CSV table of N, CA and C in Angstrom, one decimal:
chain,number,residue,atom,x,y,z
A,1,MET,N,-59.1,-138.6,-117.0
A,1,MET,CA,-57.7,-138.5,-117.0
A,1,MET,C,-57.1,-139.6,-116.1
A,2,LYS,N,-56.3,-140.4,-116.6
A,2,LYS,CA,-55.7,-141.5,-115.9
A,2,LYS,C,-54.4,-141.0,-115.1
A,3,THR,N,-54.5,-141.2,-113.8
A,3,THR,CA,-53.4,-140.8,-112.9
A,3,THR,C,-52.9,-142.0,-112.2
A,4,VAL,N,-51.6,-142.2,-112.2
A,4,VAL,CA,-51.0,-143.2,-111.4
A,4,VAL,C,-50.2,-142.6,-110.3
A,5,VAL,N,-50.4,-143.1,-109.1
A,5,VAL,CA,-49.7,-142.6,-107.9
A,5,VAL,C,-48.5,-143.6,-107.6
A,6,LEU,N,-47.3,-143.1,-107.7
A,6,LEU,CA,-46.2,-144.0,-107.3
A,6,LEU,C,-45.7,-143.6,-105.9
A,7,PHE,N,-45.4,-144.7,-105.2
A,7,PHE,CA,-44.8,-144.5,-103.9
A,7,PHE,C,-43.5,-145.4,-103.9
A,8,PRO,N,-42.4,-144.9,-103.2
A,8,PRO,CA,-41.2,-145.7,-103.1
A,8,PRO,C,-41.5,-147.0,-102.3
A,9,THR,N,-42.3,-147.0,-101.2
A,9,THR,CA,-42.5,-148.2,-100.4
A,9,THR,C,-43.9,-148.4,-100.1
A,10,GLU,N,-44.3,-149.6,-99.8
A,10,GLU,CA,-45.6,-150.0,-99.4
A,10,GLU,C,-46.0,-149.3,-98.1
A,11,ALA,N,-45.1,-149.1,-97.2
A,11,ALA,CA,-45.4,-148.4,-95.9
A,11,ALA,C,-45.8,-147.0,-96.2
A,12,GLU,N,-45.3,-146.3,-97.2
A,12,GLU,CA,-45.7,-145.0,-97.6
A,12,GLU,C,-47.1,-145.0,-98.3
A,13,ALA,N,-47.4,-146.0,-99.0
A,13,ALA,CA,-48.6,-146.1,-99.7
A,13,ALA,C,-49.8,-146.6,-98.9
A,14,ALA,N,-49.5,-147.4,-97.8
A,14,ALA,CA,-50.6,-148.1,-97.1
A,14,ALA,C,-51.7,-147.2,-96.6
A,15,PRO,N,-51.4,-146.0,-96.0
A,15,PRO,CA,-52.6,-145.2,-95.6
A,15,PRO,C,-53.5,-144.8,-96.7
A,16,LEU,N,-53.0,-144.5,-97.9
A,16,LEU,CA,-53.8,-144.2,-99.0
A,16,LEU,C,-54.6,-145.4,-99.5
A,17,ARG,N,-53.9,-146.5,-99.6
A,17,ARG,CA,-54.6,-147.8,-100.0
A,17,ARG,C,-55.8,-148.1,-99.1
A,18,ARG,N,-55.6,-147.9,-97.8
A,18,ARG,CA,-56.7,-148.2,-96.8
A,18,ARG,C,-57.9,-147.3,-97.0
A,19,ARG,N,-57.6,-146.1,-97.4
A,19,ARG,CA,-58.7,-145.1,-97.6
A,19,ARG,C,-59.3,-145.0,-99.0
A,20,ALA,N,-58.5,-145.4,-100.0
A,20,ALA,CA,-59.0,-145.2,-101.4
A,20,ALA,C,-58.4,-146.3,-102.2
A,21,SER,N,-58.8,-147.5,-102.0
A,21,SER,CA,-58.2,-148.7,-102.7
A,21,SER,C,-58.5,-148.6,-104.2
A,22,GLU,N,-59.4,-147.9,-104.6
A,22,GLU,CA,-59.8,-147.8,-106.1
A,22,GLU,C,-58.8,-147.0,-106.9
A,23,LEU,N,-57.9,-146.2,-106.3
A,23,LEU,CA,-56.9,-145.4,-107.0
A,23,LEU,C,-55.8,-146.3,-107.6
A,24,ASP,N,-55.2,-145.8,-108.6
A,24,ASP,CA,-54.1,-146.6,-109.3
A,24,ASP,C,-52.8,-146.3,-108.5
A,25,ILE,N,-52.5,-147.1,-107.5
A,25,ILE,CA,-51.4,-146.9,-106.6
A,25,ILE,C,-50.3,-148.0,-107.0
A,26,ARG,N,-49.1,-147.6,-107.2
A,26,ARG,CA,-48.0,-148.5,-107.5
A,26,ARG,C,-46.8,-148.2,-106.7
A,27,ILE,N,-46.0,-149.2,-106.5
A,27,ILE,CA,-44.7,-149.1,-105.8
A,27,ILE,C,-43.6,-149.0,-106.8
A,28,CYS,N,-42.7,-148.0,-106.6
A,28,CYS,CA,-41.6,-147.9,-107.6
A,28,CYS,C,-40.2,-148.3,-107.0
A,29,GLY,N,-40.1,-148.4,-105.7
A,29,GLY,CA,-38.9,-148.8,-105.0
A,29,GLY,C,-38.1,-147.5,-104.6
A,30,VAL,N,-37.2,-147.8,-103.7
A,30,VAL,CA,-36.4,-146.7,-103.1
A,30,VAL,C,-35.1,-146.5,-104.0
A,31,GLY,N,-34.8,-145.2,-104.2
A,31,GLY,CA,-33.6,-144.9,-104.9
A,31,GLY,C,-33.9,-144.6,-106.4
A,32,GLN,N,-33.0,-143.9,-107.0
A,32,GLN,CA,-33.2,-143.5,-108.4
A,32,GLN,C,-33.3,-144.6,-109.4
A,33,ALA,N,-32.4,-145.6,-109.3
A,33,ALA,CA,-32.4,-146.7,-110.3
A,33,ALA,C,-33.7,-147.5,-110.3
A,34,ARG,N,-34.1,-147.9,-109.1
A,34,ARG,CA,-35.4,-148.7,-109.0
A,34,ARG,C,-36.6,-147.8,-109.4
A,35,ALA,N,-36.6,-146.6,-109.0
A,35,ALA,CA,-37.8,-145.7,-109.3
A,35,ALA,C,-37.8,-145.4,-110.8
A,36,ALA,N,-36.7,-145.2,-111.4
A,36,ALA,CA,-36.7,-144.9,-112.9
A,36,ALA,C,-37.2,-146.2,-113.7
A,37,ALA,N,-36.7,-147.3,-113.3
A,37,ALA,CA,-37.0,-148.6,-114.0
A,37,ALA,C,-38.5,-148.8,-113.8
A,38,ALA,N,-39.0,-148.7,-112.6
A,38,ALA,CA,-40.5,-148.9,-112.4
A,38,ALA,C,-41.3,-147.9,-113.1
A,39,ALA,N,-40.9,-146.6,-113.0
A,39,ALA,CA,-41.7,-145.6,-113.7
A,39,ALA,C,-41.8,-145.9,-115.2
A,40,ALA,N,-40.7,-146.3,-115.8
A,40,ALA,CA,-40.6,-146.6,-117.3
A,40,ALA,C,-41.5,-147.8,-117.6
A,41,ARG,N,-41.5,-148.8,-116.8
A,41,ARG,CA,-42.3,-150.0,-117.0
A,41,ARG,C,-43.8,-149.6,-116.9
A,42,ILE,N,-44.1,-148.9,-115.8
A,42,ILE,CA,-45.5,-148.6,-115.6
A,42,ILE,C,-46.1,-147.6,-116.6
A,43,ILE,N,-45.3,-146.7,-117.1
A,43,ILE,CA,-45.8,-145.8,-118.1
A,43,ILE,C,-46.0,-146.5,-119.4
A,44,ALA,N,-45.0,-147.4,-119.8
A,44,ALA,CA,-45.2,-148.2,-121.0
A,44,ALA,C,-46.4,-149.1,-121.0
A,45,ALA,N,-46.7,-149.7,-119.8
A,45,ALA,CA,-47.8,-150.7,-119.7
A,45,ALA,C,-49.1,-150.0,-119.5
A,46,GLU,N,-49.2,-148.9,-118.8
A,46,GLU,CA,-50.5,-148.3,-118.4
A,46,GLU,C,-50.8,-147.0,-119.1
A,47,ARG,N,-49.9,-146.4,-119.7
A,47,ARG,CA,-50.1,-145.1,-120.5
A,47,ARG,C,-50.9,-144.1,-119.7
A,48,PRO,N,-50.4,-143.7,-118.5
A,48,PRO,CA,-51.2,-142.7,-117.8
A,48,PRO,C,-51.0,-141.3,-118.4
A,49,ASP,N,-52.0,-140.4,-118.1
A,49,ASP,CA,-51.9,-139.0,-118.5
A,49,ASP,C,-50.9,-138.3,-117.6
A,50,ARG,N,-50.9,-138.7,-116.4
A,50,ARG,CA,-50.0,-138.0,-115.4
A,50,ARG,C,-49.6,-139.0,-114.3
A,51,VAL,N,-48.5,-138.7,-113.7
A,51,VAL,CA,-47.9,-139.5,-112.6
A,51,VAL,C,-47.7,-138.6,-111.4
A,52,ILE,N,-48.1,-139.0,-110.3
A,52,ILE,CA,-47.8,-138.4,-109.0
A,52,ILE,C,-46.8,-139.2,-108.3
A,53,LEU,N,-45.7,-138.7,-108.0
A,53,LEU,CA,-44.7,-139.4,-107.1
A,53,LEU,C,-44.9,-138.9,-105.7
A,54,ALA,N,-45.4,-139.8,-104.8
A,54,ALA,CA,-45.8,-139.4,-103.5
A,54,ALA,C,-44.9,-140.1,-102.5
A,55,GLY,N,-44.7,-139.6,-101.3
A,55,GLY,CA,-43.9,-140.2,-100.3
A,55,GLY,C,-43.4,-139.2,-99.3
A,56,ILE,N,-42.5,-139.7,-98.5
A,56,ILE,CA,-42.0,-138.9,-97.4
A,56,ILE,C,-40.7,-138.2,-97.9
A,57,ALA,N,-40.4,-137.2,-97.1
A,57,ALA,CA,-39.2,-136.4,-97.4
A,57,ALA,C,-38.6,-135.9,-96.1
A,58,GLY,N,-37.3,-135.6,-96.2
A,58,GLY,CA,-36.6,-134.9,-95.1
A,58,GLY,C,-36.6,-133.4,-95.4
A,59,THR,N,-36.5,-132.6,-94.4
A,59,THR,CA,-36.4,-131.1,-94.6
A,59,THR,C,-35.1,-130.6,-94.1
A,60,TYR,N,-34.6,-129.6,-94.8
A,60,TYR,CA,-33.4,-128.9,-94.3
A,60,TYR,C,-33.7,-127.8,-93.4
A,61,ASP,N,-35.0,-127.4,-93.3
A,61,ASP,CA,-35.4,-126.2,-92.5
A,61,ASP,C,-36.0,-126.7,-91.2
A,62,SER,N,-35.4,-126.4,-90.1
A,62,SER,CA,-35.9,-126.8,-88.8
A,62,SER,C,-37.2,-126.2,-88.4
A,63,SER,N,-37.6,-125.1,-89.1
A,63,SER,CA,-38.9,-124.5,-88.7
A,63,SER,C,-40.1,-125.2,-89.4
A,64,VAL,N,-39.9,-126.1,-90.3
A,64,VAL,CA,-40.9,-126.8,-91.0
A,64,VAL,C,-41.5,-127.8,-90.1
A,65,ALA,N,-42.8,-127.8,-90.0
A,65,ALA,CA,-43.5,-128.8,-89.1
A,65,ALA,C,-43.5,-130.2,-89.8
A,66,LEU,N,-43.2,-131.2,-88.9
A,66,LEU,CA,-43.3,-132.6,-89.4
A,66,LEU,C,-44.7,-132.8,-89.8
A,67,GLY,N,-44.9,-133.6,-90.9
A,67,GLY,CA,-46.2,-133.8,-91.4
A,67,GLY,C,-46.7,-132.8,-92.5
A,68,SER,N,-46.0,-131.7,-92.7
A,68,SER,CA,-46.3,-130.8,-93.7
A,68,SER,C,-46.2,-131.4,-95.1
A,69,VAL,N,-47.1,-131.1,-96.0
A,69,VAL,CA,-47.2,-131.7,-97.3
A,69,VAL,C,-46.9,-130.6,-98.4
A,70,TYR,N,-46.0,-130.9,-99.3
A,70,TYR,CA,-45.6,-130.0,-100.3
A,70,TYR,C,-45.8,-130.6,-101.7
A,71,ALA,N,-46.1,-129.7,-102.7
A,71,ALA,CA,-46.0,-130.1,-104.1
A,71,ALA,C,-44.6,-129.6,-104.6
A,72,VAL,N,-43.9,-130.6,-105.2
A,72,VAL,CA,-42.5,-130.3,-105.7
A,72,VAL,C,-42.6,-129.6,-107.0
A,73,GLU,N,-42.3,-128.3,-107.0
A,73,GLU,CA,-42.3,-127.6,-108.3
A,73,GLU,C,-41.0,-127.7,-109.1
A,74,LEU,N,-39.9,-128.0,-108.4
A,74,LEU,CA,-38.6,-128.2,-109.0
A,74,LEU,C,-37.9,-129.3,-108.3
A,75,GLU,N,-37.5,-130.3,-109.1
A,75,GLU,CA,-36.8,-131.4,-108.5
A,75,GLU,C,-35.4,-131.4,-109.1
A,76,ARG,N,-34.4,-131.4,-108.2
A,76,ARG,CA,-33.0,-131.3,-108.6
A,76,ARG,C,-32.2,-132.6,-108.4
A,77,ASP,N,-31.5,-133.0,-109.4
A,77,ASP,CA,-30.6,-134.2,-109.3
A,77,ASP,C,-29.3,-133.7,-108.6
A,78,PHE,N,-29.3,-133.9,-107.3
A,78,PHE,CA,-28.3,-133.3,-106.4
A,78,PHE,C,-27.1,-134.2,-106.2
A,79,GLY,N,-25.9,-133.6,-106.1
A,79,GLY,CA,-24.7,-134.3,-105.8
A,79,GLY,C,-23.8,-134.7,-106.9
A,80,LEU,N,-24.3,-134.4,-108.1
A,80,LEU,CA,-23.5,-134.6,-109.3
A,80,LEU,C,-22.7,-133.4,-109.6
A,81,PRO,N,-21.5,-133.5,-110.3
A,81,PRO,CA,-20.8,-132.3,-110.7
A,81,PRO,C,-21.8,-131.4,-111.4
A,82,ALA,N,-21.6,-130.1,-111.3
A,82,ALA,CA,-22.5,-129.1,-111.8
A,82,ALA,C,-22.8,-129.3,-113.3
A,83,ARG,N,-21.8,-129.7,-114.1
A,83,ARG,CA,-22.0,-129.8,-115.5
A,83,ARG,C,-22.9,-131.0,-115.9
A,84,PHE,N,-23.1,-131.9,-114.9
A,84,PHE,CA,-24.0,-133.1,-115.1
A,84,PHE,C,-25.3,-133.0,-114.4
A,85,ALA,N,-25.4,-132.1,-113.5
A,85,ALA,CA,-26.7,-132.0,-112.7
A,85,ALA,C,-27.8,-131.5,-113.5
A,86,ALA,N,-29.0,-131.9,-113.2
A,86,ALA,CA,-30.2,-131.6,-113.9
A,86,ALA,C,-31.3,-131.1,-113.0
A,87,GLU,N,-32.2,-130.3,-113.5
A,87,GLU,CA,-33.4,-129.9,-112.8
A,87,GLU,C,-34.6,-130.2,-113.6
A,88,PHE,N,-35.7,-130.5,-113.0
A,88,PHE,CA,-36.9,-130.9,-113.6
A,88,PHE,C,-38.1,-130.2,-113.0
A,89,ARG,N,-38.9,-129.5,-113.8
A,89,ARG,CA,-40.1,-128.8,-113.4
A,89,ARG,C,-41.3,-129.7,-113.4
A,90,ALA,N,-42.1,-129.5,-112.5
A,90,ALA,CA,-43.4,-130.3,-112.4
A,90,ALA,C,-44.2,-130.0,-113.7
A,91,GLY,N,-44.8,-131.1,-114.2
A,91,GLY,CA,-45.7,-130.9,-115.4
A,91,GLY,C,-47.1,-130.4,-115.0
A,92,PHE,N,-47.4,-130.5,-113.7
A,92,PHE,CA,-48.7,-129.9,-113.2
A,92,PHE,C,-48.5,-129.7,-111.7
A,93,LEU,N,-49.2,-128.8,-111.1
A,93,LEU,CA,-49.2,-128.6,-109.7
A,93,LEU,C,-50.6,-128.5,-109.1
A,94,PRO,N,-50.9,-129.3,-108.2
A,94,PRO,CA,-52.3,-129.2,-107.6
A,94,PRO,C,-52.5,-127.9,-106.9
A,95,ASP,N,-53.7,-127.4,-106.9
A,95,ASP,CA,-54.0,-126.2,-106.2
A,95,ASP,C,-54.0,-126.4,-104.7
A,96,GLY,N,-53.7,-125.4,-103.9
A,96,GLY,CA,-53.8,-125.4,-102.5
A,96,GLY,C,-52.7,-126.0,-101.7
A,97,LEU,N,-51.6,-126.4,-102.3
A,97,LEU,CA,-50.5,-126.9,-101.6
A,97,LEU,C,-49.3,-126.0,-101.7
A,98,PRO,N,-48.6,-125.8,-100.6
A,98,PRO,CA,-47.3,-125.0,-100.7
A,98,PRO,C,-46.4,-125.7,-101.6
A,99,ARG,N,-45.5,-124.9,-102.3
A,99,ARG,CA,-44.6,-125.4,-103.3
A,99,ARG,C,-43.2,-125.6,-102.6
A,100,ALA,N,-42.4,-126.5,-103.2
A,100,ALA,CA,-41.1,-126.7,-102.6
A,100,ALA,C,-40.1,-127.1,-103.8
A,101,VAL,N,-38.9,-126.7,-103.5
A,101,VAL,CA,-37.8,-127.2,-104.3
A,101,VAL,C,-37.2,-128.4,-103.6
A,102,SER,N,-37.0,-129.5,-104.3
A,102,SER,CA,-36.5,-130.7,-103.7
A,102,SER,C,-35.2,-131.2,-104.3
A,103,ASN,N,-34.3,-131.7,-103.5
A,103,ASN,CA,-33.1,-132.4,-104.0
A,103,ASN,C,-33.3,-133.9,-104.0
A,104,THR,N,-33.0,-134.5,-105.1
A,104,THR,CA,-32.9,-136.0,-105.1
A,104,THR,C,-31.5,-136.4,-104.7
A,105,VAL,N,-31.4,-137.1,-103.6
A,105,VAL,CA,-30.1,-137.5,-103.1
A,105,VAL,C,-29.9,-139.0,-103.0
A,106,GLN,N,-28.7,-139.5,-102.9
A,106,GLN,CA,-28.4,-140.9,-102.6
A,106,GLN,C,-28.4,-141.2,-101.2
A,107,GLN,N,-28.1,-140.2,-100.4
A,107,GLN,CA,-28.1,-140.4,-98.9
A,107,GLN,C,-28.4,-139.0,-98.3
A,108,THR,N,-28.9,-139.0,-97.1
A,108,THR,CA,-29.3,-137.8,-96.5
A,108,THR,C,-28.1,-136.8,-96.5
A,109,SER,N,-28.5,-135.5,-96.6
A,109,SER,CA,-27.5,-134.5,-96.6
A,109,SER,C,-27.9,-133.3,-95.8
A,110,ALA,N,-27.0,-132.6,-95.2
A,110,ALA,CA,-27.3,-131.4,-94.4
A,110,ALA,C,-27.2,-130.2,-95.3
A,111,ASP,N,-26.8,-130.3,-96.6
A,111,ASP,CA,-26.5,-129.2,-97.5
A,111,ASP,C,-27.6,-129.1,-98.5
A,112,GLY,N,-28.6,-128.3,-98.3
A,112,GLY,CA,-29.8,-128.2,-99.2
A,112,GLY,C,-29.6,-127.3,-100.3
A,113,ARG,N,-28.7,-126.3,-100.2
A,113,ARG,CA,-28.4,-125.4,-101.3
A,113,ARG,C,-29.6,-124.8,-102.0
A,114,GLY,N,-30.5,-124.2,-101.2
A,114,GLY,CA,-31.7,-123.6,-101.8
A,114,GLY,C,-32.9,-124.5,-101.9
A,115,ALA,N,-32.8,-125.7,-101.5
A,115,ALA,CA,-34.0,-126.6,-101.5
A,115,ALA,C,-34.6,-126.7,-100.1
A,116,LEU,N,-35.8,-127.0,-100.0
A,116,LEU,CA,-36.5,-127.1,-98.7
A,116,LEU,C,-36.5,-128.5,-98.2
A,117,ILE,N,-36.6,-129.5,-99.2
A,117,ILE,CA,-36.8,-130.9,-98.8
A,117,ILE,C,-35.8,-131.7,-99.7
A,118,GLU,N,-35.7,-133.0,-99.3
A,118,GLU,CA,-34.9,-134.0,-100.1
A,118,GLU,C,-35.6,-135.3,-100.1
A,119,ASN,N,-35.4,-136.1,-101.1
A,119,ASN,CA,-35.9,-137.4,-101.3
A,119,ASN,C,-34.9,-138.2,-102.1
A,120,MET,N,-35.2,-139.5,-102.4
A,120,MET,CA,-34.3,-140.3,-103.1
A,120,MET,C,-34.7,-140.8,-104.5
A,121,GLU,N,-35.9,-140.3,-104.9
A,121,GLU,CA,-36.4,-140.9,-106.2
A,121,GLU,C,-36.8,-139.8,-107.2
A,122,GLY,N,-37.1,-138.6,-106.8
A,122,GLY,CA,-37.8,-137.6,-107.6
A,122,GLY,C,-37.2,-137.3,-108.9
A,123,ALA,N,-35.9,-136.9,-109.0
A,123,ALA,CA,-35.3,-136.6,-110.3
A,123,ALA,C,-35.4,-137.7,-111.3
A,124,ALA,N,-35.3,-138.9,-110.8
A,124,ALA,CA,-35.4,-140.1,-111.7
A,124,ALA,C,-36.8,-140.2,-112.4
A,125,VAL,N,-37.8,-140.1,-111.5
A,125,VAL,CA,-39.2,-140.2,-112.0
A,125,VAL,C,-39.5,-139.1,-112.9
A,126,TYR,N,-39.1,-137.9,-112.5
A,126,TYR,CA,-39.4,-136.7,-113.3
A,126,TYR,C,-38.7,-136.8,-114.7
A,127,ALA,N,-37.5,-137.4,-114.7
A,127,ALA,CA,-36.8,-137.5,-116.0
A,127,ALA,C,-37.5,-138.5,-116.9
A,128,VAL,N,-37.9,-139.7,-116.3
A,128,VAL,CA,-38.6,-140.7,-117.1
A,128,VAL,C,-39.9,-140.1,-117.7
A,129,CYS,N,-40.6,-139.4,-116.8
A,129,CYS,CA,-41.9,-138.8,-117.3
A,129,CYS,C,-41.7,-137.8,-118.4
A,130,ALA,N,-40.7,-137.0,-118.2
A,130,ALA,CA,-40.3,-136.0,-119.3
A,130,ALA,C,-40.0,-136.7,-120.6
A,131,ALA,N,-39.2,-137.7,-120.5
A,131,ALA,CA,-38.8,-138.4,-121.7
A,131,ALA,C,-40.0,-139.1,-122.4
A,132,GLN,N,-41.0,-139.5,-121.6
A,132,GLN,CA,-42.2,-140.2,-122.2
A,132,GLN,C,-43.3,-139.2,-122.5
A,133,GLY,N,-43.2,-137.9,-122.2
A,133,GLY,CA,-44.2,-137.0,-122.4
A,133,GLY,C,-45.4,-137.1,-121.5
A,134,VAL,N,-45.1,-137.5,-120.3
A,134,VAL,CA,-46.2,-137.7,-119.2
A,134,VAL,C,-46.0,-136.6,-118.2
A,135,ALA,N,-47.1,-135.9,-117.8
A,135,ALA,CA,-47.0,-134.9,-116.8
A,135,ALA,C,-46.7,-135.6,-115.5
A,136,CYS,N,-45.8,-134.9,-114.7
A,136,CYS,CA,-45.4,-135.5,-113.4
A,136,CYS,C,-45.4,-134.4,-112.3
A,137,CYS,N,-45.8,-134.8,-111.1
A,137,CYS,CA,-45.7,-133.9,-110.0
A,137,CYS,C,-45.3,-134.8,-108.8
A,138,GLY,N,-44.4,-134.2,-107.9
A,138,GLY,CA,-44.1,-134.9,-106.7
A,138,GLY,C,-44.9,-134.2,-105.6
A,139,ILE,N,-45.4,-135.1,-104.7
A,139,ILE,CA,-46.1,-134.6,-103.5
A,139,ILE,C,-45.5,-135.3,-102.3
A,140,ARG,N,-44.9,-134.5,-101.5
A,140,ARG,CA,-44.1,-135.1,-100.4
A,140,ARG,C,-44.5,-134.6,-99.0
A,141,ALA,N,-44.5,-135.5,-98.1
A,141,ALA,CA,-44.8,-135.2,-96.7
A,141,ALA,C,-43.6,-135.2,-95.9
A,142,VAL,N,-43.3,-134.2,-95.1
A,142,VAL,CA,-42.1,-134.2,-94.3
A,142,VAL,C,-42.2,-135.1,-93.1
A,143,SER,N,-41.3,-136.1,-93.0
A,143,SER,CA,-41.3,-137.0,-91.9
A,143,SER,C,-40.1,-136.8,-90.9
A,144,ASN,N,-39.2,-136.0,-91.4
A,144,ASN,CA,-38.0,-135.8,-90.5
A,144,ASN,C,-37.2,-134.6,-91.0
A,145,ARG,N,-36.2,-134.2,-90.1
A,145,ARG,CA,-35.2,-133.2,-90.5
A,145,ARG,C,-34.0,-134.0,-91.0
A,146,THR,N,-33.4,-133.5,-92.0
A,146,THR,CA,-32.2,-134.2,-92.6
A,146,THR,C,-31.2,-134.4,-91.5
A,147,GLY,N,-30.6,-135.6,-91.6
A,147,GLY,CA,-29.5,-135.9,-90.6
A,147,GLY,C,-30.0,-136.6,-89.4
A,148,GLU,N,-31.4,-136.6,-89.1
A,148,GLU,CA,-31.9,-137.3,-87.9
A,148,GLU,C,-31.9,-138.8,-88.2
A,149,PRO,N,-31.6,-139.6,-87.1
A,149,PRO,CA,-31.7,-141.1,-87.2
A,149,PRO,C,-33.1,-141.5,-87.5
A,150,PHE,N,-33.2,-142.6,-88.3
A,150,PHE,CA,-34.5,-143.1,-88.8
A,150,PHE,C,-35.5,-143.3,-87.6
A,151,GLY,N,-35.0,-143.8,-86.5
A,151,GLY,CA,-35.9,-144.0,-85.4
A,151,GLY,C,-36.6,-142.8,-84.8
A,152,THR,N,-36.2,-141.6,-85.2
A,152,THR,CA,-36.9,-140.4,-84.8
A,152,THR,C,-37.9,-139.8,-85.8
A,153,TRP,N,-37.9,-140.4,-87.0
A,153,TRP,CA,-38.8,-139.9,-88.0
A,153,TRP,C,-40.3,-140.2,-87.7
A,154,ASP,N,-41.1,-139.3,-88.1
A,154,ASP,CA,-42.6,-139.5,-88.0
A,154,ASP,C,-43.2,-140.0,-89.3
A,155,VAL,N,-42.9,-141.2,-89.7
A,155,VAL,CA,-43.4,-141.7,-90.9
A,155,VAL,C,-44.9,-141.9,-90.9
A,156,ALA,N,-45.4,-142.4,-89.8
A,156,ALA,CA,-46.9,-142.6,-89.7
A,156,ALA,C,-47.7,-141.3,-89.8
A,157,GLY,N,-47.2,-140.3,-89.1
A,157,GLY,CA,-47.9,-139.0,-89.2
A,157,GLY,C,-47.8,-138.4,-90.5
A,158,ALA,N,-46.6,-138.5,-91.1
A,158,ALA,CA,-46.4,-137.9,-92.5
A,158,ALA,C,-47.3,-138.6,-93.5
A,159,THR,N,-47.3,-139.9,-93.5
A,159,THR,CA,-48.0,-140.7,-94.5
A,159,THR,C,-49.5,-140.5,-94.3
A,160,ASP,N,-50.0,-140.4,-93.1
A,160,ASP,CA,-51.4,-140.1,-92.9
A,160,ASP,C,-51.8,-138.8,-93.5
A,161,ASN,N,-51.0,-137.8,-93.2
A,161,ASN,CA,-51.3,-136.4,-93.8
A,161,ASN,C,-51.3,-136.5,-95.3
A,162,LEU,N,-50.3,-137.2,-95.8
A,162,LEU,CA,-50.1,-137.3,-97.3
A,162,LEU,C,-51.4,-138.0,-97.9
A,163,ALA,N,-51.9,-139.0,-97.3
A,163,ALA,CA,-53.1,-139.7,-97.8
A,163,ALA,C,-54.3,-138.8,-97.8
A,164,GLU,N,-54.5,-138.0,-96.8
A,164,GLU,CA,-55.6,-137.1,-96.8
A,164,GLU,C,-55.5,-136.1,-97.9
A,165,ILE,N,-54.3,-135.5,-98.2
A,165,ILE,CA,-54.1,-134.6,-99.2
A,165,ILE,C,-54.3,-135.2,-100.6
A,166,LEU,N,-53.8,-136.4,-100.8
A,166,LEU,CA,-53.9,-137.1,-102.1
A,166,LEU,C,-55.4,-137.4,-102.4
A,167,ILE,N,-56.1,-137.8,-101.4
A,167,ILE,CA,-57.5,-138.1,-101.6
A,167,ILE,C,-58.2,-136.8,-102.0
A,168,ARG,N,-58.0,-135.7,-101.4
A,168,ARG,CA,-58.6,-134.4,-101.8
A,168,ARG,C,-58.2,-134.1,-103.2
A,169,ILE,N,-57.0,-134.2,-103.6
A,169,ILE,CA,-56.5,-133.9,-104.9
A,169,ILE,C,-57.2,-134.8,-106.0
A,170,LEU,N,-57.2,-136.1,-105.7
A,170,LEU,CA,-57.6,-137.1,-106.7
A,170,LEU,C,-59.1,-137.3,-106.8
A,171,LYS,N,-59.8,-136.9,-105.8
A,171,LYS,CA,-61.2,-137.1,-105.8
A,171,LYS,C,-62.0,-135.8,-106.0
A,172,SER,N,-61.3,-134.8,-106.3
A,172,SER,CA,-62.0,-133.5,-106.5
A,172,SER,C,-62.3,-133.2,-107.9
């Protein structure tokens, strides 16, 4: 089974690259437009059976430990008027990870409306994968609480934890 792992940035991908350079790791860019364009290009060129969108996320819940890793079972295109908003279910979910509802946002928000985490690419990649018939799952590590300034985020801790989890999933 061919699995491509997409990351928004090289900084998010680097810990996994260092530990498992043989994996199919690609960068899709930050934000929905870049992520959708990259996902479409990669799927067309590489024909994977499944895509994992991995990276960091903010949490709305102050009790969630930084570094926690979640499988995104439902990705919501958040911030659009209700009649245009969309929700996407994961095409597969790895065993052993807690599940989360995630909002895809254009900028950080304090209003989760039932979601645990937020990111900036998920709904776009899920939509492209659904349109192309490719199973998709998001796996996100919590680097921050929403609304915190970037300088306080624990990107290194979150991406290290994420790499460990991805290796376990992809090499089992």
